[in-house]
Amino acid sequence: MYPDIPDEQLTKLRPVLDALLSAFQAIEKRIPITTDSALIYTPVSEPESGNHT
Amino acid sequence: MTIREAGAALRAGKLSAAELVEDALRQIDRFNPELNAFITVTADLARERARTLDHELSNGVDHGPLHGIPMAHKDLIATKGIRTTSGSKLFAGHVPDYDATVAQKLDSAGAVLLGKTGLHECAYGITSDNPHFGTIRNPWGSSCIPGGSSGGSGVAVATGMVFLATGTDTGGSIRIPASFCGTAGLKPTYGRVSRIGVQPLGFSLDHIGPLARTVEDTAIGFQAMAGKVTSAPRREPLRIGLPENFYLEQVDREVRSAVENAARLSAGLGALVVPVRVPDIEAANQTSLIILLSEAAAAYAPYVERREDFGDDVLALLDQGRMIPAPVYVNAQRQRKLILTEFEKLFSGIDLLYTPTSPIPPPRIGQMEVELDGAKVNVRMSTTRFVRAFNLLGYPALSIPCGFTTSCLPIGLQMIGHPFEDETLLDWGCKLEQALPRVVFH
């Protein structure tokens, strides 16, 4: 189900991913996650509204 | 002609659903060969359905405002017995044996399905330049993109092929084509429209909504799709936040001017327009992107061995998603909660927020970069910069046409409302569009 990503593609994508992850690390510093925010966010939803995947 | 006008003519016996279908098919014949809005046109089914609806109306059976109105579904919404491709080679021959809930609801409301509209492959991109089903072109300039991923829906509505079309929006995919094609488009509050039977991309970011030529038509479509109408709370005077930061940076001059004009007109209509400083949108965008890349990789995990069946751009995004470590995805979801708190503070002081839908007018097909404020900016990142955050937050967001560039390309205004107050957005949007120049496509 999860075959390897070919080396050529990995080489191409690695700098893009590194930039994305380092941008996210900077966000984690700007807006620190605390134990109070330990729960995973659940999007707003009305139980009766047919909010199904 | 609007849905209300067509409905009045139907009920007065001046027009039939069959005639509306023939008009729609003529527009498809006229524009589709060049613009490529449709993947599948269901002419025979539409004619048969219109005959039934005409017969019903003559016998006093009226399904409501959408009775006999031609519409189309984005081709990732399951339609029983009609091919549903998701714009992907993976599903090129896929014929569902059931209707998506939203398709059932629009069918029950009396809408006439004219076919399935084209999209960016797997709804994963904003150009609608599809390697498997061809390039979709912008009706206002055929060398430009119509936006995406619901590009075919935007084109079909703008050119009068249909009155109403469904779209999906995971990072701007309803609002961007609405803006680029000069139509209205609503990304409802997360969960207001069922996602059963709709090909997923980002499980916690996906929204289903309508595109139409006017806000009133969009509201009629939304009511049928959501299946439940909540009356908008009275908010007088309406407080509209106009951002002083972020949304004024790296924006095309004409886009900025059109949005400022819409704010002035809103004040003239009695709204209180107040300057606001928005929270960290860049953080919201990056967090949303991490979640999208991860969830899309999960959604398409069963198909990753079929690498040759994906276009290069979509394959790269799916691979990128697979490379994101799991703790980063989990922390992005936790970050989401903190960002939501910041926006709740902002919205405690306002009813709506105005921003441009896209910082730039429709770019050319194949264009990768655009120059803004003297800097070269990536087209995809720029186009999603103002819309992506509201998929993360789940807030409803409506794009309406608010002007044209000197090159006659449409400009969209994005209006964001409180969660579950989609009706406030639509009510105000109806009022504002009366004050804005009317968009008429010839």
Short mmCIF file of C-alpha atoms in Angstrom, two decimals:
data_model
loop_
_atom_site.label_atom_id
_atom_site.label_comp_id
_atom_site.label_asym_id
_atom_site.label_seq_id
_atom_site.Cartn_x
_atom_site.Cartn_y
_atom_site.Cartn_z
CA MET A 1 0.00 0.00 0.00
CA TYR A 2 2.90 2.36 0.68
CA PRO A 3 5.63 1.69 -1.89
CA ASP A 4 8.82 3.74 -1.64
CA ILE A 5 8.93 7.14 -3.24
CA PRO A 6 11.55 6.98 -6.04
CA ASP A 7 14.94 8.53 -5.11
CA GLU A 8 14.75 11.12 -7.87
CA GLN A 9 11.41 12.41 -6.57
CA LEU A 10 12.69 12.38 -2.96
CA THR A 11 15.69 14.48 -3.97
CA LYS A 12 13.41 16.93 -5.77
CA LEU A 13 10.88 17.23 -2.95
CA ARG A 14 13.22 17.24 0.07
CA PRO A 15 14.07 20.99 -0.11
CA VAL A 16 10.34 21.85 -0.53
CA LEU A 17 9.43 19.74 2.49
CA ASP A 18 12.31 21.10 4.58
CA ALA A 19 11.10 24.66 3.87
CA LEU A 20 7.54 23.69 4.85
CA LEU A 21 8.62 22.01 8.08
CA SER A 22 10.92 24.85 9.07
CA ALA A 23 8.07 27.34 8.44
CA PHE A 24 5.87 25.22 10.69
CA GLN A 25 8.56 25.11 13.40
CA ALA A 26 8.64 28.90 13.31
CA ILE A 27 4.86 28.95 13.81
CA GLU A 28 5.17 26.61 16.79
CA LYS A 29 7.57 29.15 18.30
CA ARG A 30 5.26 32.10 17.56
CA ILE A 31 2.15 30.33 18.85
CA PRO A 32 3.39 27.78 21.41
CA ILE A 33 1.25 24.69 21.93
CA THR A 34 0.52 24.19 25.62
CA THR A 35 -0.94 21.25 27.51
CA ASP A 36 -4.24 23.15 27.47
CA SER A 37 -4.29 22.76 23.70
CA ALA A 38 -3.40 19.08 23.83
CA LEU A 39 -6.67 17.93 22.31
CA ILE A 40 -6.91 17.63 18.58
CA TYR A 41 -9.10 20.33 17.12
CA THR A 42 -12.51 19.22 15.92
CA PRO A 43 -14.01 21.47 13.26
CA VAL A 44 -17.25 23.25 14.06
CA SER A 45 -20.18 20.98 13.39
CA GLU A 46 -23.84 20.56 14.13
CA PRO A 47 -24.64 16.93 15.01
CA GLU A 48 -27.86 16.96 13.01
CA SER A 49 -26.44 18.65 9.93
CA GLY A 50 -25.22 15.60 8.07
CA ASN A 51 -21.56 16.27 8.78
CA HIS A 52 -20.21 12.99 7.56
CA THR A 53 -17.14 11.89 5.73
CA MET B 1 -32.12 35.45 -16.16
CA THR B 2 -32.00 34.45 -12.48
CA ILE B 3 -33.47 31.31 -10.88
CA ARG B 4 -36.30 33.37 -9.41
CA GLU B 5 -37.09 34.94 -12.80
CA ALA B 6 -37.01 31.55 -14.54
CA GLY B 7 -39.22 30.07 -11.81
CA ALA B 8 -41.76 32.88 -12.19
CA ALA B 9 -41.86 32.36 -15.97
CA LEU B 10 -42.33 28.59 -15.46
CA ARG B 11 -45.20 29.07 -13.06
CA ALA B 12 -46.82 31.68 -15.32
CA GLY B 13 -46.71 29.18 -18.18
CA LYS B 14 -44.46 31.47 -20.24
CA LEU B 15 -41.61 28.97 -20.25
CA SER B 16 -41.18 25.24 -19.71
CA ALA B 17 -38.43 23.21 -18.06
CA ALA B 18 -37.94 21.56 -21.46
CA GLU B 19 -37.22 24.97 -23.03
CA LEU B 20 -34.79 25.85 -20.22
CA VAL B 21 -32.94 22.59 -20.90
CA GLU B 22 -32.76 23.33 -24.66
CA ASP B 23 -31.43 26.84 -23.90
CA ALA B 24 -28.81 25.32 -21.59
CA LEU B 25 -27.78 22.74 -24.21
CA ARG B 26 -27.41 25.53 -26.82
CA GLN B 27 -25.06 27.40 -24.49
CA ILE B 28 -23.08 24.20 -23.92
CA ASP B 29 -22.82 23.66 -27.71
CA ARG B 30 -21.73 27.27 -28.14
CA PHE B 31 -19.08 27.52 -25.42
CA ASN B 32 -18.02 24.06 -24.30
CA PRO B 33 -15.86 23.14 -27.33
CA GLU B 34 -13.49 26.02 -26.52
CA LEU B 35 -13.85 26.32 -22.72
CA ASN B 36 -14.15 22.61 -21.80
CA ALA B 37 -16.39 23.13 -18.75
CA PHE B 38 -18.06 19.72 -18.94
CA ILE B 39 -16.58 16.22 -18.78
CA THR B 40 -19.99 14.61 -19.35
CA VAL B 41 -23.19 16.17 -20.73
CA THR B 42 -26.36 14.23 -19.91
CA ALA B 43 -28.62 15.77 -22.57
CA ASP B 44 -31.08 12.87 -22.95
CA LEU B 45 -31.50 12.40 -19.20
CA ALA B 46 -32.01 16.15 -18.78
CA ARG B 47 -34.70 16.25 -21.51
CA GLU B 48 -36.52 13.33 -19.96
CA ARG B 49 -36.33 14.86 -16.47
CA ALA B 50 -37.60 18.24 -17.76
CA ARG B 51 -40.60 16.56 -19.42
CA THR B 52 -41.47 14.88 -16.11
CA LEU B 53 -41.12 18.15 -14.18
CA ASP B 54 -43.26 20.06 -16.72
CA HIS B 55 -45.92 17.39 -16.40
CA GLU B 56 -45.76 17.56 -12.60
CA LEU B 57 -46.04 21.36 -12.54
CA SER B 58 -49.05 21.28 -14.85
CA ASN B 59 -50.63 18.89 -12.33
CA GLY B 60 -49.90 21.14 -9.37
CA VAL B 61 -46.78 19.38 -8.12
CA ASP B 62 -44.21 22.10 -7.42
CA HIS B 63 -40.85 21.10 -5.93
CA GLY B 64 -39.93 24.69 -5.03
CA PRO B 65 -37.56 27.37 -6.35
CA LEU B 66 -35.30 24.88 -8.18
CA HIS B 67 -38.17 23.13 -10.00
CA GLY B 68 -37.06 22.73 -13.63
CA ILE B 69 -33.80 24.68 -13.19
CA PRO B 70 -30.76 23.37 -15.13
CA MET B 71 -27.74 22.65 -12.95
CA ALA B 72 -24.49 20.66 -12.97
CA HIS B 73 -22.41 18.70 -10.49
CA LYS B 74 -18.67 18.90 -10.13
CA ASP B 75 -17.42 15.53 -11.36
CA LEU B 76 -16.39 14.23 -7.95
CA ILE B 77 -19.95 14.13 -6.65
CA ALA B 78 -21.36 10.63 -7.04
CA THR B 79 -24.27 10.41 -9.47
CA LYS B 80 -26.06 7.11 -9.89
CA GLY B 81 -25.49 5.63 -13.34
CA ILE B 82 -23.45 8.64 -14.51
CA ARG B 83 -19.67 8.48 -14.78
CA THR B 84 -17.92 10.28 -11.91
CA THR B 85 -14.22 10.74 -12.63
CA SER B 86 -12.89 13.15 -9.96
CA GLY B 87 -10.88 14.48 -12.89
CA SER B 88 -8.57 11.52 -12.40
CA LYS B 89 -7.41 8.66 -14.62
CA LEU B 90 -7.98 6.40 -11.59
CA PHE B 91 -11.73 6.89 -11.85
CA ALA B 92 -12.07 7.50 -15.60
CA GLY B 93 -14.53 4.61 -15.91
CA HIS B 94 -16.17 4.87 -12.49
CA VAL B 95 -19.98 4.78 -12.60
CA PRO B 96 -21.44 4.99 -9.06
CA ASP B 97 -24.49 2.95 -8.13
CA TYR B 98 -25.75 5.65 -5.77
CA ASP B 99 -26.23 9.40 -5.56
CA ALA B 100 -24.26 11.57 -3.15
CA THR B 101 -26.53 13.07 -0.47
CA VAL B 102 -26.15 16.52 -2.02
CA ALA B 103 -27.17 15.14 -5.42
CA GLN B 104 -30.24 13.52 -3.84
CA LYS B 105 -31.20 16.80 -2.17
CA LEU B 106 -30.91 18.85 -5.38
CA ASP B 107 -32.83 16.19 -7.28
CA SER B 108 -35.60 16.25 -4.67
CA ALA B 109 -35.68 20.04 -5.00
CA GLY B 110 -36.57 19.62 -8.69
CA ALA B 111 -33.26 20.69 -10.26
CA VAL B 112 -32.45 19.26 -13.71
CA LEU B 113 -28.97 17.74 -13.99
CA LEU B 114 -27.28 18.74 -17.28
CA GLY B 115 -24.02 16.93 -16.60
CA LYS B 116 -20.73 16.77 -14.75
CA THR B 117 -18.23 19.62 -14.76
CA GLY B 118 -14.47 19.37 -15.11
CA LEU B 119 -12.00 20.05 -12.34
CA HIS B 120 -8.36 20.09 -11.43
CA GLU B 121 -7.19 16.47 -11.15
CA CYS B 122 -8.52 15.01 -7.86
CA ALA B 123 -9.61 18.58 -6.90
CA TYR B 124 -5.97 19.04 -5.86
CA GLY B 125 -4.94 22.32 -7.47
CA ILE B 126 -6.15 25.72 -8.58
CA THR B 127 -5.55 25.82 -12.35
CA SER B 128 -8.08 23.24 -13.68
CA ASP B 129 -5.43 22.44 -16.31
CA ASN B 130 -6.22 18.73 -16.30
CA PRO B 131 -3.76 16.27 -17.94
CA HIS B 132 -6.46 13.62 -18.44
CA PHE B 133 -9.56 15.62 -19.42
CA GLY B 134 -8.01 18.72 -20.97
CA THR B 135 -7.51 22.35 -20.07
CA ILE B 136 -10.50 24.33 -18.81
CA ARG B 137 -10.41 27.95 -20.00
CA ASN B 138 -11.63 31.22 -18.51
CA PRO B 139 -14.67 32.65 -20.33
CA TRP B 140 -13.44 36.24 -19.85
CA GLY B 141 -10.10 35.47 -21.49
CA SER B 142 -9.50 32.01 -22.89
CA SER B 143 -5.74 32.24 -22.38
CA CYS B 144 -6.36 32.55 -18.63
CA ILE B 145 -7.16 29.88 -16.04
CA PRO B 146 -10.72 29.73 -14.68
CA GLY B 147 -9.35 28.93 -11.21
CA GLY B 148 -9.84 25.64 -9.48
CA SER B 149 -10.38 23.13 -8.51
CA SER B 150 -14.08 23.68 -9.39
CA GLY B 151 -13.10 25.39 -12.67
CA GLY B 152 -15.72 23.68 -14.85
CA SER B 153 -18.50 24.71 -12.46
CA GLY B 154 -17.35 28.35 -12.53
CA VAL B 155 -17.26 28.38 -16.34
CA ALA B 156 -20.60 26.56 -16.75
CA VAL B 157 -22.36 29.06 -14.49
CA ALA B 158 -20.65 32.19 -15.86
CA THR B 159 -21.53 31.35 -19.48
CA GLY B 160 -25.17 30.46 -18.77
CA MET B 161 -24.72 26.75 -19.54
CA VAL B 162 -26.49 26.19 -16.21
CA PHE B 163 -28.00 28.39 -13.47
CA LEU B 164 -26.31 26.55 -10.63
CA ALA B 165 -23.38 24.20 -10.11
CA THR B 166 -21.92 22.38 -7.16
CA GLY B 167 -18.31 22.80 -6.12
CA THR B 168 -15.99 21.59 -3.40
CA ASP B 169 -13.51 23.71 -1.46
CA THR B 170 -10.54 22.32 0.51
CA GLY B 171 -8.26 25.35 0.13
CA GLY B 172 -10.26 27.82 -1.96
CA SER B 173 -11.65 25.56 -4.71
CA ILE B 174 -15.12 27.17 -4.82
CA ARG B 175 -14.09 30.76 -4.10
CA ILE B 176 -11.14 30.98 -6.51
CA PRO B 177 -13.11 29.88 -9.63
CA ALA B 178 -16.02 32.09 -8.53
CA SER B 179 -13.64 35.04 -8.36
CA PHE B 180 -11.86 34.25 -11.65
CA CYS B 181 -15.09 33.49 -13.57
CA GLY B 182 -17.12 36.44 -12.23
CA THR B 183 -19.70 34.37 -10.33
CA ALA B 184 -20.78 34.03 -6.74
CA GLY B 185 -19.60 30.99 -4.78
CA LEU B 186 -20.21 29.93 -1.19
CA LYS B 187 -17.96 27.77 0.94
CA PRO B 188 -20.47 27.06 3.69
CA THR B 189 -19.65 26.47 7.34
CA TYR B 190 -17.85 23.14 7.73
CA GLY B 191 -20.47 20.39 7.90
CA ARG B 192 -23.50 22.38 6.71
CA VAL B 193 -23.60 20.34 3.48
CA SER B 194 -23.17 16.58 3.65
CA ARG B 195 -20.02 15.04 2.19
CA ILE B 196 -21.46 11.55 1.78
CA GLY B 197 -20.72 10.41 -1.76
CA VAL B 198 -18.17 13.14 -2.47
CA GLN B 199 -14.58 12.08 -3.23
CA PRO B 200 -12.53 13.30 -0.25
CA LEU B 201 -9.27 15.24 -0.44
CA GLY B 202 -8.69 16.74 3.03
CA PHE B 203 -11.07 15.02 5.45
CA SER B 204 -11.15 17.88 7.97
CA LEU B 205 -10.94 20.67 5.38
CA ASP B 206 -13.42 19.62 2.65
CA HIS B 207 -16.56 21.69 2.12
CA ILE B 208 -19.33 21.35 -0.50
CA GLY B 209 -21.12 24.45 -1.78
CA PRO B 210 -22.88 26.21 -4.68
CA LEU B 211 -21.73 28.51 -7.48
CA ALA B 212 -24.24 30.69 -9.33
CA ARG B 213 -24.38 33.98 -11.24
CA THR B 214 -26.01 35.92 -8.39
CA VAL B 215 -25.91 35.68 -4.61
CA GLU B 216 -29.67 35.15 -4.59
CA ASP B 217 -29.28 32.09 -6.85
CA THR B 218 -26.40 30.88 -4.67
CA ALA B 219 -28.65 31.17 -1.61
CA ILE B 220 -31.41 29.16 -3.32
CA GLY B 221 -28.89 26.45 -4.21
CA PHE B 222 -27.43 26.42 -0.71
CA GLN B 223 -30.82 26.04 0.95
CA ALA B 224 -31.54 22.96 -1.15
CA MET B 225 -28.06 21.52 -0.59
CA ALA B 226 -28.00 22.09 3.15
CA GLY B 227 -31.55 20.86 3.47
CA LYS B 228 -32.19 23.09 6.44
CA VAL B 229 -32.52 26.84 6.63
CA THR B 230 -31.54 28.76 9.70
CA SER B 231 -32.78 32.32 9.85
CA ALA B 232 -29.99 34.84 10.02
CA PRO B 233 -29.72 36.63 13.35
CA ARG B 234 -30.52 40.34 13.12
CA ARG B 235 -27.32 42.28 13.32
CA GLU B 236 -27.84 46.02 12.93
CA PRO B 237 -25.86 47.87 12.04
CA LEU B 238 -23.78 45.12 10.49
CA ARG B 239 -20.16 45.47 11.59
CA ILE B 240 -17.72 44.76 8.76
CA GLY B 241 -14.02 44.37 9.48
CA LEU B 242 -11.65 45.68 6.83
CA PRO B 243 -8.13 44.36 7.48
CA GLU B 244 -5.26 46.80 7.93
CA ASN B 245 -2.63 44.08 7.74
CA PHE B 246 -1.81 40.97 5.64
CA TYR B 247 -4.61 41.39 3.08
CA LEU B 248 -3.10 44.65 1.86
CA GLU B 249 0.33 43.13 1.25
CA GLN B 250 1.28 41.63 -2.12
CA VAL B 251 -2.08 42.51 -3.67
CA ASP B 252 -2.70 43.70 -7.21
CA ARG B 253 -3.54 47.43 -7.21
CA GLU B 254 -6.84 47.01 -9.10
CA VAL B 255 -7.96 44.17 -6.82
CA ARG B 256 -7.28 46.26 -3.74
CA SER B 257 -9.13 49.24 -5.17
CA ALA B 258 -12.22 47.12 -6.07
CA VAL B 259 -12.40 45.66 -2.54
CA GLU B 260 -12.05 49.12 -0.96
CA ASN B 261 -14.86 50.32 -3.22
CA ALA B 262 -17.08 47.42 -2.04
CA ALA B 263 -16.38 48.46 1.56
CA ARG B 264 -17.38 52.07 0.75
CA LEU B 265 -20.60 50.85 -0.88
CA SER B 266 -21.30 48.69 2.18
CA ALA B 267 -20.98 51.73 4.43
CA GLY B 268 -23.42 53.51 2.10
CA LEU B 269 -25.86 50.64 2.66
CA GLY B 270 -25.76 51.21 6.41
CA ALA B 271 -22.98 48.88 7.56
CA LEU B 272 -20.39 49.98 10.06
CA VAL B 273 -17.02 49.39 8.38
CA VAL B 274 -14.25 49.17 10.95
CA PRO B 275 -10.50 48.71 10.47
CA VAL B 276 -9.23 45.48 12.07
CA ARG B 277 -5.92 43.73 12.51
CA VAL B 278 -6.24 40.06 11.58
CA PRO B 279 -4.43 37.27 13.47
CA ASP B 280 -1.49 35.35 12.04
CA ILE B 281 -2.92 34.28 8.66
CA GLU B 282 0.45 32.97 7.50
CA ALA B 283 0.39 30.55 10.46
CA ALA B 284 -3.15 29.50 9.55
CA ASN B 285 -2.12 28.94 5.92
CA GLN B 286 0.96 26.88 6.78
CA THR B 287 -0.98 24.81 9.32
CA SER B 288 -3.77 24.24 6.81
CA LEU B 289 -1.23 23.17 4.18
CA ILE B 290 0.40 20.60 6.51
CA ILE B 291 -3.04 19.14 7.26
CA LEU B 292 -4.08 19.12 3.60
CA LEU B 293 -0.88 17.43 2.40
CA SER B 294 -1.17 14.75 5.10
CA GLU B 295 -4.89 14.07 4.69
CA ALA B 296 -4.73 13.99 0.89
CA ALA B 297 -1.86 11.48 1.08
CA ALA B 298 -4.06 9.34 3.34
CA ALA B 299 -7.09 9.69 1.06
CA TYR B 300 -5.10 8.53 -1.98
CA ALA B 301 -2.94 5.93 -0.15
CA PRO B 302 -4.80 3.02 -1.81
CA TYR B 303 -3.74 4.31 -5.24
CA VAL B 304 -0.11 5.32 -4.74
CA GLU B 305 1.30 2.33 -6.62
CA ARG B 306 -0.37 3.69 -9.75
CA ARG B 307 2.12 6.55 -10.03
CA GLU B 308 1.84 6.72 -13.80
CA ASP B 309 -1.89 7.47 -13.49
CA PHE B 310 -1.31 10.82 -11.73
CA GLY B 311 -0.30 14.13 -13.25
CA ASP B 312 3.11 15.45 -12.14
CA ASP B 313 1.78 18.23 -9.89
CA VAL B 314 -0.70 16.03 -8.01
CA LEU B 315 1.82 13.19 -7.62
CA ALA B 316 4.37 15.61 -6.15
CA LEU B 317 1.82 16.87 -3.62
CA LEU B 318 0.81 13.33 -2.65
CA ASP B 319 4.48 12.35 -2.22
CA GLN B 320 5.11 15.46 -0.14
CA GLY B 321 2.21 14.48 2.11
CA ARG B 322 3.68 11.02 2.64
CA MET B 323 6.98 12.60 3.73
CA ILE B 324 5.41 14.66 6.55
CA PRO B 325 6.14 13.04 9.95
CA ALA B 326 2.99 12.02 11.88
CA PRO B 327 3.79 14.22 14.94
CA VAL B 328 3.87 17.26 12.66
CA TYR B 329 0.36 16.49 11.41
CA VAL B 330 -0.92 15.97 14.96
CA ASN B 331 0.66 19.20 16.16
CA ALA B 332 -0.80 21.04 13.16
CA GLN B 333 -4.24 19.91 14.35
CA ARG B 334 -3.42 21.15 17.86
CA GLN B 335 -2.15 24.44 16.43
CA ARG B 336 -5.48 24.74 14.64
CA LYS B 337 -7.27 25.07 17.96
CA LEU B 338 -5.05 27.95 19.07
CA ILE B 339 -5.50 29.77 15.77
CA LEU B 340 -9.28 29.34 16.02
CA THR B 341 -9.19 31.04 19.43
CA GLU B 342 -7.46 34.05 17.87
CA PHE B 343 -10.14 34.32 15.18
CA GLU B 344 -12.93 33.98 17.74
CA LYS B 345 -11.51 37.09 19.45
CA LEU B 346 -11.49 38.96 16.13
CA PHE B 347 -15.06 37.94 15.27
CA SER B 348 -16.36 38.92 18.71
CA GLY B 349 -16.06 42.51 17.48
CA ILE B 350 -17.33 42.11 13.89
CA ASP B 351 -20.08 40.32 11.97
CA LEU B 352 -18.25 39.98 8.64
CA LEU B 353 -14.69 40.28 7.41
CA TYR B 354 -13.95 41.60 3.90
CA THR B 355 -10.86 40.56 1.96
CA PRO B 356 -10.01 40.09 -1.69
CA THR B 357 -10.73 36.47 -2.71
CA SER B 358 -7.49 36.33 -4.68
CA PRO B 359 -4.63 38.85 -4.53
CA ILE B 360 -4.35 38.62 -8.30
CA PRO B 361 -6.72 38.53 -11.28
CA PRO B 362 -6.84 35.27 -13.30
CA PRO B 363 -3.29 34.38 -14.42
CA ARG B 364 -2.48 32.93 -17.84
CA ILE B 365 -2.62 29.18 -18.39
CA GLY B 366 0.84 27.79 -17.58
CA GLN B 367 1.97 30.95 -15.78
CA MET B 368 4.02 29.96 -12.71
CA GLU B 369 4.94 33.35 -11.26
CA VAL B 370 3.43 36.79 -10.95
CA GLU B 371 5.06 40.07 -9.93
CA LEU B 372 3.54 41.87 -6.94
CA ASP B 373 5.10 44.85 -5.14
CA GLY B 374 8.31 44.27 -7.09
CA ALA B 375 8.65 40.64 -5.94
CA LYS B 376 8.11 37.47 -7.94
CA VAL B 377 5.44 35.32 -6.30
CA ASN B 378 4.36 31.73 -7.01
CA VAL B 379 0.90 31.73 -8.65
CA ARG B 380 -0.49 28.79 -6.64
CA MET B 381 0.69 30.14 -3.30
CA SER B 382 -0.55 33.63 -4.11
CA THR B 383 -3.98 32.49 -5.30
CA THR B 384 -4.68 30.45 -2.15
CA ARG B 385 -3.13 32.96 0.27
CA PHE B 386 -6.37 34.72 1.24
CA VAL B 387 -8.73 31.74 1.20
CA ARG B 388 -6.94 28.74 2.73
CA ALA B 389 -7.20 29.87 6.37
CA PHE B 390 -11.00 29.63 6.34
CA ASN B 391 -10.88 25.94 5.47
CA LEU B 392 -8.77 25.45 8.58
CA LEU B 393 -11.27 27.40 10.68
CA GLY B 394 -14.48 26.08 9.12
CA TYR B 395 -15.95 29.60 8.90
CA PRO B 396 -18.37 30.29 6.01
CA ALA B 397 -16.93 32.40 3.18
CA LEU B 398 -18.67 33.85 0.14
CA SER B 399 -16.98 35.22 -2.97
CA ILE B 400 -18.91 37.73 -5.07
CA PRO B 401 -17.85 39.74 -8.13
CA CYS B 402 -16.91 43.29 -7.12
CA GLY B 403 -15.38 44.75 -10.27
CA PHE B 404 -13.17 44.23 -13.30
CA THR B 405 -9.55 44.95 -14.15
CA THR B 406 -8.71 47.25 -17.07
CA SER B 407 -8.17 44.00 -19.05
CA CYS B 408 -11.82 43.05 -18.35
CA LEU B 409 -11.00 40.21 -15.96
CA PRO B 410 -13.29 39.74 -12.95
CA ILE B 411 -12.29 40.57 -9.37
CA GLY B 412 -13.81 38.79 -6.37
CA LEU B 413 -14.63 40.04 -2.88
CA GLN B 414 -14.40 37.44 -0.11
CA MET B 415 -16.84 37.91 2.78
CA ILE B 416 -16.31 35.73 5.86
CA GLY B 417 -19.00 35.27 8.52
CA HIS B 418 -19.52 33.63 11.89
CA PRO B 419 -19.82 29.80 11.90
CA PHE B 420 -23.38 28.63 11.13
CA GLU B 421 -24.39 32.14 10.06
CA ASP B 422 -24.13 31.41 6.35
CA GLU B 423 -27.52 33.07 5.93
CA THR B 424 -26.17 36.40 7.27
CA LEU B 425 -23.47 36.27 4.60
CA LEU B 426 -25.96 35.47 1.86
CA ASP B 427 -28.48 38.11 2.99
CA TRP B 428 -25.84 40.82 3.05
CA GLY B 429 -24.29 39.55 -0.19
CA CYS B 430 -27.72 39.90 -1.91
CA LYS B 431 -27.97 43.48 -0.72
CA LEU B 432 -24.43 44.41 -1.69
CA GLU B 433 -24.58 42.88 -5.18
CA GLN B 434 -27.48 45.24 -5.99
CA ALA B 435 -25.11 48.15 -5.35
CA LEU B 436 -22.21 46.67 -7.34
CA PRO B 437 -21.90 46.78 -11.14
CA ARG B 438 -23.91 43.87 -12.61
CA VAL B 439 -21.80 41.16 -14.23
CA VAL B 440 -23.22 40.15 -17.59
CA PHE B 441 -21.35 37.68 -19.78
CA HIS B 442 -21.90 37.85 -23.54
#
